[in-house]
Coordinates of C-alpha atoms in Angstrom, one line a residue:
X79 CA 53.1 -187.5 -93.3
X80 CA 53.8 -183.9 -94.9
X81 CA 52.1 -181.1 -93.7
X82 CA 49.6 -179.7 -95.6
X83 CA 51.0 -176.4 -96.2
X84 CA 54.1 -177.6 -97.4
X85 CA 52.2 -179.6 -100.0
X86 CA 50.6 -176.7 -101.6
X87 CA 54.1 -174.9 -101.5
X88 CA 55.5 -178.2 -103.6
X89 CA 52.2 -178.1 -106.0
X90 CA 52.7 -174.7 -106.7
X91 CA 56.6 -175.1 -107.4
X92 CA 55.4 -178.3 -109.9
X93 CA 52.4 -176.7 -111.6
X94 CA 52.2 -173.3 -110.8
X95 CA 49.0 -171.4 -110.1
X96 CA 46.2 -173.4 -108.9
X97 CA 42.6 -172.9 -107.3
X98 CA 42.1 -174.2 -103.5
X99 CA 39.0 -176.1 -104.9
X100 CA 40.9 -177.6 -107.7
X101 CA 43.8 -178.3 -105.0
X102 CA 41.1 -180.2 -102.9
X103 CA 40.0 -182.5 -105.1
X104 CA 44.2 -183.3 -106.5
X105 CA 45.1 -184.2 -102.4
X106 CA 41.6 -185.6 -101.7
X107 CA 40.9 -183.8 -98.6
X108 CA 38.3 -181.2 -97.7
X109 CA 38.5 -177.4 -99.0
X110 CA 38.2 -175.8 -95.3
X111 CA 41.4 -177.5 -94.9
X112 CA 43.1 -176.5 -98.3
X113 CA 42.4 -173.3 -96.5
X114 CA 43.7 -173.3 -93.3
X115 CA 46.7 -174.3 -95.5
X116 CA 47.0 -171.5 -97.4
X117 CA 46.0 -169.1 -93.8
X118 CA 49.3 -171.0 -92.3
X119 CA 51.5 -170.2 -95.5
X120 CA 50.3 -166.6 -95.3
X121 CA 51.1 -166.1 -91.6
X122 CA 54.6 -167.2 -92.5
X123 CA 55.3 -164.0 -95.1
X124 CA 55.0 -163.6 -99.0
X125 CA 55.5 -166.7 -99.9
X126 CA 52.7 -167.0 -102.4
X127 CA 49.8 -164.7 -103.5
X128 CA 46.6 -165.3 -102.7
X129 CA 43.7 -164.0 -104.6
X130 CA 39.9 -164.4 -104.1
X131 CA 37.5 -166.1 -106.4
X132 CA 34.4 -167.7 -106.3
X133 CA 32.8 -170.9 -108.2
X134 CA 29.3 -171.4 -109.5
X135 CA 27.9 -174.9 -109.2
X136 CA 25.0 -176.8 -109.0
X137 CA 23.4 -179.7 -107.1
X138 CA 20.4 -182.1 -107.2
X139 CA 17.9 -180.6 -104.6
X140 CA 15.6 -183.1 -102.8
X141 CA 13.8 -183.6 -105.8
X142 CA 16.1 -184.6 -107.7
X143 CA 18.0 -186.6 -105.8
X144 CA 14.5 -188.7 -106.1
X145 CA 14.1 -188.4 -110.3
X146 CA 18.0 -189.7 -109.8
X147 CA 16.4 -192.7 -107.9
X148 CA 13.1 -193.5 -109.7
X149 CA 13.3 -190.9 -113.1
X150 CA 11.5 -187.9 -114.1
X151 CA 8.1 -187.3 -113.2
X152 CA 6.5 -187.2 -116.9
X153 CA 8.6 -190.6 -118.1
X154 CA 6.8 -191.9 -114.5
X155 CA 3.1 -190.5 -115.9
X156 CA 3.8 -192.0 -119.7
X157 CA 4.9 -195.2 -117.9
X158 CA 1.9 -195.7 -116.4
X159 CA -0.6 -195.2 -119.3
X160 CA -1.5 -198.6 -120.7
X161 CA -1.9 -199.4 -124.3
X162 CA -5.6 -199.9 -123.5
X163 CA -5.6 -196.1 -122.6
X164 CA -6.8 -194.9 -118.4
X165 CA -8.8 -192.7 -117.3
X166 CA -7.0 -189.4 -116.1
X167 CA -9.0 -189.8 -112.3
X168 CA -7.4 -193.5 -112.1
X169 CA -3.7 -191.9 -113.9
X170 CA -3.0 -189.4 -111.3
X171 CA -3.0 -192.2 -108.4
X172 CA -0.5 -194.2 -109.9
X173 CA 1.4 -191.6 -111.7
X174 CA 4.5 -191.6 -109.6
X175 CA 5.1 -189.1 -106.9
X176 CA 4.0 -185.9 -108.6
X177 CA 1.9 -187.0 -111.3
X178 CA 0.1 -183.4 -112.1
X179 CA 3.4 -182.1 -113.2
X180 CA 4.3 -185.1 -114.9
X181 CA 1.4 -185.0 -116.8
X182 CA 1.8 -181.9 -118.0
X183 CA 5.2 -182.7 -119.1
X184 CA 4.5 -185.8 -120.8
X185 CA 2.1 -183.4 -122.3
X186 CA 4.0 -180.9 -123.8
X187 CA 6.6 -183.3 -124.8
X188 CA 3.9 -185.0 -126.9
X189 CA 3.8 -188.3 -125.0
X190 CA 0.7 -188.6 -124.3
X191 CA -3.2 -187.3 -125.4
X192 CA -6.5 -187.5 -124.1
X193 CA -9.3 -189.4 -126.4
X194 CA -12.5 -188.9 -126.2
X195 CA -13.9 -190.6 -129.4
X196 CA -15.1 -193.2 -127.3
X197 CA -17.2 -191.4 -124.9
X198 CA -15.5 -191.1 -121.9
X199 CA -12.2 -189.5 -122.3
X200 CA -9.0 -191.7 -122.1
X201 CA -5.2 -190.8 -121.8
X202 CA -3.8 -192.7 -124.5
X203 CA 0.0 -193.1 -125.5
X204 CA 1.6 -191.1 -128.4
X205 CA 4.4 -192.6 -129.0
X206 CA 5.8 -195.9 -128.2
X207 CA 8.6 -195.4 -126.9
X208 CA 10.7 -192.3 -124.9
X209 CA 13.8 -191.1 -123.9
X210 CA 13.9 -189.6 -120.2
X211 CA 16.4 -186.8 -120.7
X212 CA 16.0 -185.4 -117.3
X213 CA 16.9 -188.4 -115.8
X214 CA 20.1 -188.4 -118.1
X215 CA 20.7 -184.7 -117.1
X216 CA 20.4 -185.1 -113.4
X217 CA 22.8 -188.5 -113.8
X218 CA 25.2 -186.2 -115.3
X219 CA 25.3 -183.2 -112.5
X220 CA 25.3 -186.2 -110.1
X221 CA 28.7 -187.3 -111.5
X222 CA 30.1 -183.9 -111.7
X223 CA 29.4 -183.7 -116.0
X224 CA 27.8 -180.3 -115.5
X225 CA 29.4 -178.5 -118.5
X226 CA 27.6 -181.3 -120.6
X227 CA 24.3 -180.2 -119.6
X228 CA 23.4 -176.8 -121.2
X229 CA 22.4 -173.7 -119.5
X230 CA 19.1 -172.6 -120.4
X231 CA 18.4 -176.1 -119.4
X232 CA 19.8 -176.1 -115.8
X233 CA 18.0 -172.9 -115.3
X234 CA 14.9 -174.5 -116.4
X235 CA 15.4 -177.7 -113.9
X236 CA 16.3 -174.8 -111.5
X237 CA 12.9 -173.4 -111.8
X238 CA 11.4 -177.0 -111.3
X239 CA 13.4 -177.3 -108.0
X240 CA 15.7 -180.3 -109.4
X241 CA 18.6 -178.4 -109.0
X242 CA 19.3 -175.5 -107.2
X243 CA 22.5 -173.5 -108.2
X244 CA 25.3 -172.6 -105.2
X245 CA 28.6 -170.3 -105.1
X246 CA 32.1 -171.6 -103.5
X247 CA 34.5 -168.9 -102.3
X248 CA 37.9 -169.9 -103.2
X249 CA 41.1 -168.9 -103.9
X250 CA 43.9 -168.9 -106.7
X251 CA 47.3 -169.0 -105.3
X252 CA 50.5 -168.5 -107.5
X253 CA 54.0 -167.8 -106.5
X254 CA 54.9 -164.8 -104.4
X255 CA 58.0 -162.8 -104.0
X256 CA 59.6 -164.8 -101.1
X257 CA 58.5 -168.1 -102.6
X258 CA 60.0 -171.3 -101.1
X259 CA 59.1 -175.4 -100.9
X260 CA 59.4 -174.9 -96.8
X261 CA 57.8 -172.8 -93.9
X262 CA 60.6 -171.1 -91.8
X263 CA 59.5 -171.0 -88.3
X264 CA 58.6 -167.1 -87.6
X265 CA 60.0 -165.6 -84.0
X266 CA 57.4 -164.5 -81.3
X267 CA 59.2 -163.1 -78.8
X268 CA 61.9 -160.2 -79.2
X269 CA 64.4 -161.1 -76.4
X270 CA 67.8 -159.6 -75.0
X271 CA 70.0 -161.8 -76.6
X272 CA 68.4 -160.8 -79.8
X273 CA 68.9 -157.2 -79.5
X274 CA 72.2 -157.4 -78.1
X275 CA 73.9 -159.6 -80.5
X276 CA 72.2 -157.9 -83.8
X277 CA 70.3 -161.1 -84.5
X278 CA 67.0 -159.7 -84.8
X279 CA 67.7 -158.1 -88.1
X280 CA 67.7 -161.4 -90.0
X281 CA 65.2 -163.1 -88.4
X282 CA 61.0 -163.0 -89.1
X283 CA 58.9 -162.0 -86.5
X284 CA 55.3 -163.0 -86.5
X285 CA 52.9 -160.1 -87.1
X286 CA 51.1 -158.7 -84.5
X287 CA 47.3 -158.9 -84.6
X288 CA 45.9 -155.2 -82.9
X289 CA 42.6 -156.1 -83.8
X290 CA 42.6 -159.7 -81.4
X291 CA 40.7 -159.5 -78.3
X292 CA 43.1 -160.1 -75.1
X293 CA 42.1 -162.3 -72.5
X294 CA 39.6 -160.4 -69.8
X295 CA 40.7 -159.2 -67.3
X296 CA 40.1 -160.5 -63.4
X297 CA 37.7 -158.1 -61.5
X298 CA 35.7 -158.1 -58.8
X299 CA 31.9 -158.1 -58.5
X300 CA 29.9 -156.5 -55.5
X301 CA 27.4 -158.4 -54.0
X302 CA 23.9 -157.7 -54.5
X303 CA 23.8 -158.1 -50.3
X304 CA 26.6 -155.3 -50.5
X305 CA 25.1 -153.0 -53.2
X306 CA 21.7 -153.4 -50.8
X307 CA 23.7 -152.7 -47.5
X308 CA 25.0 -149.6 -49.4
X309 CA 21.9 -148.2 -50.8
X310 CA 20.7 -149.1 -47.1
X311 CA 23.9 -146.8 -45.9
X312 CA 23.4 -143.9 -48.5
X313 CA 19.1 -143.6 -47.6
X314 CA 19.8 -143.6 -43.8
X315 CA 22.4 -140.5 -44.6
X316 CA 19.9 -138.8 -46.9
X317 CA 17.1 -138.8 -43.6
X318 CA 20.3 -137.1 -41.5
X319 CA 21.4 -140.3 -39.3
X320 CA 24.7 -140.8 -38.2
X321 CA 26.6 -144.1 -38.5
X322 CA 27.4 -146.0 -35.5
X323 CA 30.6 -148.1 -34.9
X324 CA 30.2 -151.6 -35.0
X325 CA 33.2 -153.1 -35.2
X326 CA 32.8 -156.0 -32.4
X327 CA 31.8 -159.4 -33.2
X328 CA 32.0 -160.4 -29.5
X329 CA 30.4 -158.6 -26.9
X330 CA 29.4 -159.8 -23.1
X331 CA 26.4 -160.4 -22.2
X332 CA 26.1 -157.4 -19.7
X333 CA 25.8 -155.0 -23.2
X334 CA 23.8 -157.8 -25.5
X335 CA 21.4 -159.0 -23.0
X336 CA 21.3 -156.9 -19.5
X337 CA 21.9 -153.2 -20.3
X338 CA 19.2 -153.8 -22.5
X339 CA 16.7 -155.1 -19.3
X340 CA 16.7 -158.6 -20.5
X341 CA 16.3 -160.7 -17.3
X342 CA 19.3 -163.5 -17.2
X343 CA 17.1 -166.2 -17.0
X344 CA 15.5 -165.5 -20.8
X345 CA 15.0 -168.1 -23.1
X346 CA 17.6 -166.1 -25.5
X347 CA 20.4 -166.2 -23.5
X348 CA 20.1 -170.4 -23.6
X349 CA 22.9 -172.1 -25.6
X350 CA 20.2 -173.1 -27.8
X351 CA 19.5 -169.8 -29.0
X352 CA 23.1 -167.7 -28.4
X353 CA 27.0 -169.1 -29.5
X354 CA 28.9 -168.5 -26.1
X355 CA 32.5 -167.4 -26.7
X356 CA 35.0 -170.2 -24.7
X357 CA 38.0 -167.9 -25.0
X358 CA 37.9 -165.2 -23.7
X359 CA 35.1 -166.8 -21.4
X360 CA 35.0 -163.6 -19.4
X361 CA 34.7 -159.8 -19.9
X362 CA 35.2 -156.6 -17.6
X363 CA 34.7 -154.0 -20.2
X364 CA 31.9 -152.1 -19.0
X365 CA 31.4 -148.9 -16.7
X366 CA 30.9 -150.6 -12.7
X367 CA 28.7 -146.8 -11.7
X368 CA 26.2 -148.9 -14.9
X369 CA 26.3 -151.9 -13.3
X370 CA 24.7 -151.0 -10.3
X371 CA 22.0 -149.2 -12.1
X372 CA 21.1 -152.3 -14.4
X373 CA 21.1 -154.2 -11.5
X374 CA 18.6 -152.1 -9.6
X375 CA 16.5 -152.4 -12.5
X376 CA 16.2 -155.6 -13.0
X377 CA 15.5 -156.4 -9.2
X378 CA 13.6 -153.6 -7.9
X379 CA 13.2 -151.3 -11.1
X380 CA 13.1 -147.7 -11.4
X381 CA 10.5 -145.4 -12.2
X382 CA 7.5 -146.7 -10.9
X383 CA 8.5 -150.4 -12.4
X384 CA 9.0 -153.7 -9.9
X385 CA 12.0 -155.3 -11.7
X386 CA 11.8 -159.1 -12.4
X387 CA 12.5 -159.6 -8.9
X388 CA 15.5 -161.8 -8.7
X389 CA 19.0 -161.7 -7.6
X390 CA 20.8 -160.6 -10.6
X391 CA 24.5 -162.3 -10.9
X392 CA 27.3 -160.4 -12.4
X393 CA 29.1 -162.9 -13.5
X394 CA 26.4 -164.1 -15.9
X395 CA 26.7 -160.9 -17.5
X396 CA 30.3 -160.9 -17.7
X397 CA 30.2 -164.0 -20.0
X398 CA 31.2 -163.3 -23.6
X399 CA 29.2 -164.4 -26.6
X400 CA 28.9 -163.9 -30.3
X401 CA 26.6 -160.8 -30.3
X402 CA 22.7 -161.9 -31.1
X403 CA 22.0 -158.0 -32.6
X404 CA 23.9 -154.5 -32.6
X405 CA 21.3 -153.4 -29.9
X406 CA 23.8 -153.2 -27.5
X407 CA 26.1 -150.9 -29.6
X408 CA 22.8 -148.7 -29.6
X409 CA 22.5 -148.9 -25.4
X410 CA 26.6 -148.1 -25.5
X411 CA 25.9 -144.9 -27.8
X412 CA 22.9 -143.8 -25.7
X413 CA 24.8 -144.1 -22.4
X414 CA 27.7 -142.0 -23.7
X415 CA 25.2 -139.4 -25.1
X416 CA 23.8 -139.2 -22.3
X417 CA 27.1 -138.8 -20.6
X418 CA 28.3 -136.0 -23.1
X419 CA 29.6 -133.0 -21.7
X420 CA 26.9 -130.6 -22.4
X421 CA 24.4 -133.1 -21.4
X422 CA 22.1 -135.2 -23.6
X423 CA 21.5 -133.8 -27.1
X424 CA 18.6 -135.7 -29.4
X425 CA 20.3 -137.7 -31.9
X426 CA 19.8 -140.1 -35.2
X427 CA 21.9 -143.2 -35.6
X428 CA 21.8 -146.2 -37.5
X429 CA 24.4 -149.2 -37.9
X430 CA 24.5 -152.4 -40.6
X431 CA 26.8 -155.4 -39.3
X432 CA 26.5 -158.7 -38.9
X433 CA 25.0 -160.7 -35.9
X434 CA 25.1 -164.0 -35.2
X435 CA 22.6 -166.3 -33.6
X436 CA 22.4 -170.3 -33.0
X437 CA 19.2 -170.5 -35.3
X438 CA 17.8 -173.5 -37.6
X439 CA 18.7 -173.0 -41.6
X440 CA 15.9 -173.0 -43.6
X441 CA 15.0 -170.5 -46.8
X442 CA 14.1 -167.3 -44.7
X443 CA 16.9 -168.4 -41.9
X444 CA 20.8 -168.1 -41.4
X445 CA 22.8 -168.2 -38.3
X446 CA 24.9 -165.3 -39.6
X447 CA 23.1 -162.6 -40.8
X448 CA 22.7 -159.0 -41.3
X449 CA 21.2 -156.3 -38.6
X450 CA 20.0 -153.2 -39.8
X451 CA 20.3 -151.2 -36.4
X452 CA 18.7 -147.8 -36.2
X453 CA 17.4 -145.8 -33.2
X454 CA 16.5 -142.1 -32.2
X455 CA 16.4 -140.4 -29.3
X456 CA 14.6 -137.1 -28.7
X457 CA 11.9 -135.0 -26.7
X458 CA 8.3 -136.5 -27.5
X459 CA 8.6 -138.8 -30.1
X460 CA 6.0 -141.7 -29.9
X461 CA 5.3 -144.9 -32.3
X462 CA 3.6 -143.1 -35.3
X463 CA 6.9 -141.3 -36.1
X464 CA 8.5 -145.2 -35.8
X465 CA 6.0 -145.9 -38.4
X466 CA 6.4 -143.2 -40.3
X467 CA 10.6 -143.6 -40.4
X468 CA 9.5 -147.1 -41.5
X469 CA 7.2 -146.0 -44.6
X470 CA 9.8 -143.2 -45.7
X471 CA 12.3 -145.8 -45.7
X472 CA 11.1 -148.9 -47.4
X473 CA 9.6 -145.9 -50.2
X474 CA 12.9 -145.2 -51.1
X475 CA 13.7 -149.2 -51.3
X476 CA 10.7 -149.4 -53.9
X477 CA 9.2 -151.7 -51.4
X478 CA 5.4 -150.4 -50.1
X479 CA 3.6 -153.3 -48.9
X480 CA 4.2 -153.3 -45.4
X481 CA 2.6 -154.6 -42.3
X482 CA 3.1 -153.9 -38.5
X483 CA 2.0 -156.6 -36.1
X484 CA 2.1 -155.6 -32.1
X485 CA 4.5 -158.5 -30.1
X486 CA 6.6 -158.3 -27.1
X487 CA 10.2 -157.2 -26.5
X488 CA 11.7 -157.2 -23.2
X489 CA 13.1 -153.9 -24.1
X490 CA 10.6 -152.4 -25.8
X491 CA 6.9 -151.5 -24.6
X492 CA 5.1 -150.5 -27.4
X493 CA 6.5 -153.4 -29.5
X494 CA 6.3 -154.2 -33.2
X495 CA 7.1 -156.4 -35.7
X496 CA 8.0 -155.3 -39.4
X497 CA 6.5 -157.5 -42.2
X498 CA 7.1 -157.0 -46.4
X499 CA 5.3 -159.0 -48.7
X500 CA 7.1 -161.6 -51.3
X501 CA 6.2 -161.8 -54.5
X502 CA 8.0 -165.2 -55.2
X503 CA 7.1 -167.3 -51.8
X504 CA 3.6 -165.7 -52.2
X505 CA 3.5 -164.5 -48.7
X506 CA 4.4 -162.1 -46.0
X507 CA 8.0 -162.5 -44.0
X508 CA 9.4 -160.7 -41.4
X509 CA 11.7 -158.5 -41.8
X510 CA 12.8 -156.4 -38.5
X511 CA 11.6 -155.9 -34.9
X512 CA 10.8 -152.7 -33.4
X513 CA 9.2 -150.3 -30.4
X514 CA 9.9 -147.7 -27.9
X515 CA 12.8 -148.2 -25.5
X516 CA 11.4 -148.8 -21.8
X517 CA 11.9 -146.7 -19.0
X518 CA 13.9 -149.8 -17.3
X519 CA 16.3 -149.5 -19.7
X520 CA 17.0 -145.5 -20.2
X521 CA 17.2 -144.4 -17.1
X522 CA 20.1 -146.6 -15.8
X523 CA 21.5 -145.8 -19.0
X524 CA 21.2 -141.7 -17.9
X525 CA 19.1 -141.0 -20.6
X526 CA 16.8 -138.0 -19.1
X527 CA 13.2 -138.9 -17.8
X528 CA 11.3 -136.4 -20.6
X529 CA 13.4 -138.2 -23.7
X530 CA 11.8 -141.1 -26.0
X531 CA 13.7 -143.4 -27.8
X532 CA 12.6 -145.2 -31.0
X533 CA 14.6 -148.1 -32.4
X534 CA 14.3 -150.9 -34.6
X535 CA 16.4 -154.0 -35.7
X536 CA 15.8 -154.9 -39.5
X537 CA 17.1 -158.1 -41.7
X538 CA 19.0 -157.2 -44.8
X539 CA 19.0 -160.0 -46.3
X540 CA 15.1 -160.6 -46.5
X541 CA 14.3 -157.3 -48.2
X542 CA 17.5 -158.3 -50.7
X543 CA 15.5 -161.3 -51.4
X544 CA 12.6 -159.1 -52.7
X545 CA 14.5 -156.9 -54.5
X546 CA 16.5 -159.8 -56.1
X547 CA 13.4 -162.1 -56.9
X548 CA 15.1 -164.6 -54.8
X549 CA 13.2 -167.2 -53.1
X550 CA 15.9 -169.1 -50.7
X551 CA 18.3 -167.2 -48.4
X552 CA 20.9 -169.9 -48.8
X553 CA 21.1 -168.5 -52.6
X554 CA 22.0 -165.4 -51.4
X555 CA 24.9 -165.8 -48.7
X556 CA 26.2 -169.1 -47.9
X557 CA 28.0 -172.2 -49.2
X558 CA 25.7 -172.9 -52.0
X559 CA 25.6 -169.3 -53.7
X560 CA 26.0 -169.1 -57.3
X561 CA 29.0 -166.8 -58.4
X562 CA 27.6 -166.7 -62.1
X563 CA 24.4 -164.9 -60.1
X564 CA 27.4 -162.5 -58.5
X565 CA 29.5 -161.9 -61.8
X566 CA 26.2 -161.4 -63.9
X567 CA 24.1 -159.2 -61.8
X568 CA 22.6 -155.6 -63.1
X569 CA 24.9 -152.7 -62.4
X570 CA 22.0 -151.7 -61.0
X571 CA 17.6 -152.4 -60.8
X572 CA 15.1 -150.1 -62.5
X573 CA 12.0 -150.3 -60.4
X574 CA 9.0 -148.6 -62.6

């Protein structure tokens, strides 16, 4: 079959200038494709000219689409008026479908009158017979015999919503300057060979369209976990802590559990609880003058304290595991503080890595998850100025309902938990664990007898859950996370 465009080209050649609608109607196919046509021809260079017009015409509305069907309203009122006459009451029921306008017609038209010689009054017939001239009109549009009806007649249908008038953008094409029956192929591409051989000067290269929109380009989207871990990063900074390295997934359990005075037959240290590294199985990497201290602690203790009273193995703290919290890279900092030359100094740090833990996934629960470590050390600090850290903290967060509960740590002694409240689960979840380190667990360390230590471990992905509205964990890290949630997230949150 021919293609469209070269069909206009050969109706032009034939007849000359032509509008698209009246082009339409010759090749029987729709005008929107007349015109993509014409679009095609254009692309290709002057072959024609193209100039705009537009084309009044007019259609039945609803209305009368139905005179079409069953005639005019007033030939329906005069058709129901019996010879014996009607009352007007009993006429407008069976007057067709809008019988107060088609009495009113039949009316004026002189159809019709009401009697009332005989008492009650009567609509009585005129004439005879009539001739339903609207019906004829409307037949005529219907069949496209517009220019038969007269104007000041379609206006008035128009005005009795028969026919409603509409305008058809078209256009007249004629012959152009570079007029031919066929579309030559325009080049795309600009190439070497072109250039080189002097080709390119009689060939025609498609115009380029500035004003197109290119395809996007590929980005990357931060994750609201990350822009929380880095407003996290930035307030901890702004209260003067210093950042701690992290950078160790696997520590032994001498740093996780026993430098921190956790006895080695605690629950956490079970495989059901704690991911055991099988290679390495073993680690070394701590200082042995420590280990004698931590071992001393945990079975005499120091300062007053009896220990747990066991025989504390090294080579159960030797084994390596997936570290549970950054706790132990708090312990590591402290002993080396403490070890400083100079002597201990009070000091501010924080740290925000990943830990891992052999927990049970539910919507407040992941086995790899986010510790928000922090922990200062200095003369005569006590618990209110944990709480008070705390409250500064989570202000700047936008988040102010808060709760402290007292529990128990092994390390810590006062101990407390760290609760927010959720709008979207409706209740409070935990977010951290926190207290004051215990004398079993500073003073092996080196840490001098007259210096406090506060420190707390916090989630970050529970308070990004409140800041995020989001009600499941899982739809924040994990398998199941919606990248359109990533790619369509706020550059940032207005809380107000």
């Amino acid at each position: 079959m021919q293609d469209i465009s070269e069909r206009i080209l050969k109706y032009i050649a034939d007849h000359g200038e032509v509008d698209t609608l009246d082009l339409a109607a010759v090749f029987g196919e729709d005008h929107q494709k007349i015109v993509g046509g014409v679009k095609s021809i254009e692309a290709t260079g002057q072959l024609i000219q193209c100039v705009p017009s537009t084309r009044k015409s007019w259609k039945l509305t609803a209305e009368g689409r139905d005179i079409l069907e069953h005639g005019s309203h007033e030939a329906n009122v005069f058709k129901a008026v019996p010879q014996a006459g009607i009352p007007q009451a009993e006429l407008m029921k069976c007057g067709g479908k809008n019988p107060k306008a088609g009495f009113s017609k039949a009316m004026s038209n002189g159809w019709i009158l009401i009697d009332k010689s005989g008492g009650a009054p009567l609509v009585r017939r005129k004439v005879d017979t009539i001739v339903d001239e609207v019906l004829a009109h409307v037949k005529a549009i219907a069949e496209g015999k517009e220019s038969s009806v007269p104007d000041g007649v379609k206006n008035e249908y128009k005005k009795r919503k028969i026919l409603e008038e509409s305008v058809t953008k078209s256009f007249v094409l004629s012959k152009g300057p570079e007029f031919a029956t066929t579309l030559k192929k325009l080049e795309t591409d600009l190439t070497v060979e072109m250039l080189a051989s002097g080709l390119w000067k009689d060939l025609k290269f498609k115009a380029y369209n500035f004003d197109a929109l290119g395809a996007p380009p590929g980005r990357g989207q931060l994750h609201p976990l990350m822009k929380v871990r880095t407003e996290f990063r930035q307030i901890f900074l702004e209260m003067g802590f210093s950042e701690m390295p992290t950078n160790n997934f696997v520590e032994s359990s001498f740093w996780n559990f026993d430098a921190l005075y956790v006895p080695q037959q605690h629950p956490a240290r079970d495989q059901q609880d704690t991911f055991f590294v099988s290679h390495p199985k073993m680690s070394d990497k701590f200082p042995l003058a420590l280990v004698e201290s931590v071992r001393e602690s945990h079975e005499s203790g120091v300062d007053g304290s009896i220990g747990y009273r066991y025989d504390w193995k090294l080579d159960e703290s030797r084994k390596n595991v997936l570290r549970t919290h950054t706790t132990g890279v708090s312990a590591r900092m402290l002993y080396k503080v403490a070890h400083q030359p100079g002597g201990f100094k009070p000091v501010k740090y924080f740290s925000i890595d990943k830990v891992f833990r052999n927990e049970t996934l539910d919507a407040t629960h992941l086995a790899e998850f986010h510790q928000v470590e922090g922990v200062v050390a200095d003369y005569g600090i006590t618990l209110g100025d944990l709480i008070g850290t705390f409250n500064a903290f989570f202000n700047k967060l936008g988040i102010t309902e808060l709760e402290y509960k007292p529990t128990f740590n092994p390390y810590t002694e006062p101990s407390m938990e760290i609760f927010c409240f959720h709008p979207g689960l409706q209740r409070w979840i935990e977010v951290g664990n926190s207290g004051v380190f215990r004398p079993e667990l500073l003073i092996p360390l080196g840490v001098p007898k007259e210096v406090n230590v506060i420190a707390w471990g916090l989630s970050l992905e529970r308070p990004t859950m409140i800041k995020y509205g989001l009600n499941n964990i899982r739809d924040l890290i994990g398998p199941k996370v919606d990248l359109k949630m990533v790619q369509d997230g706020p550059i940032c949150r207005m809380n107000c």
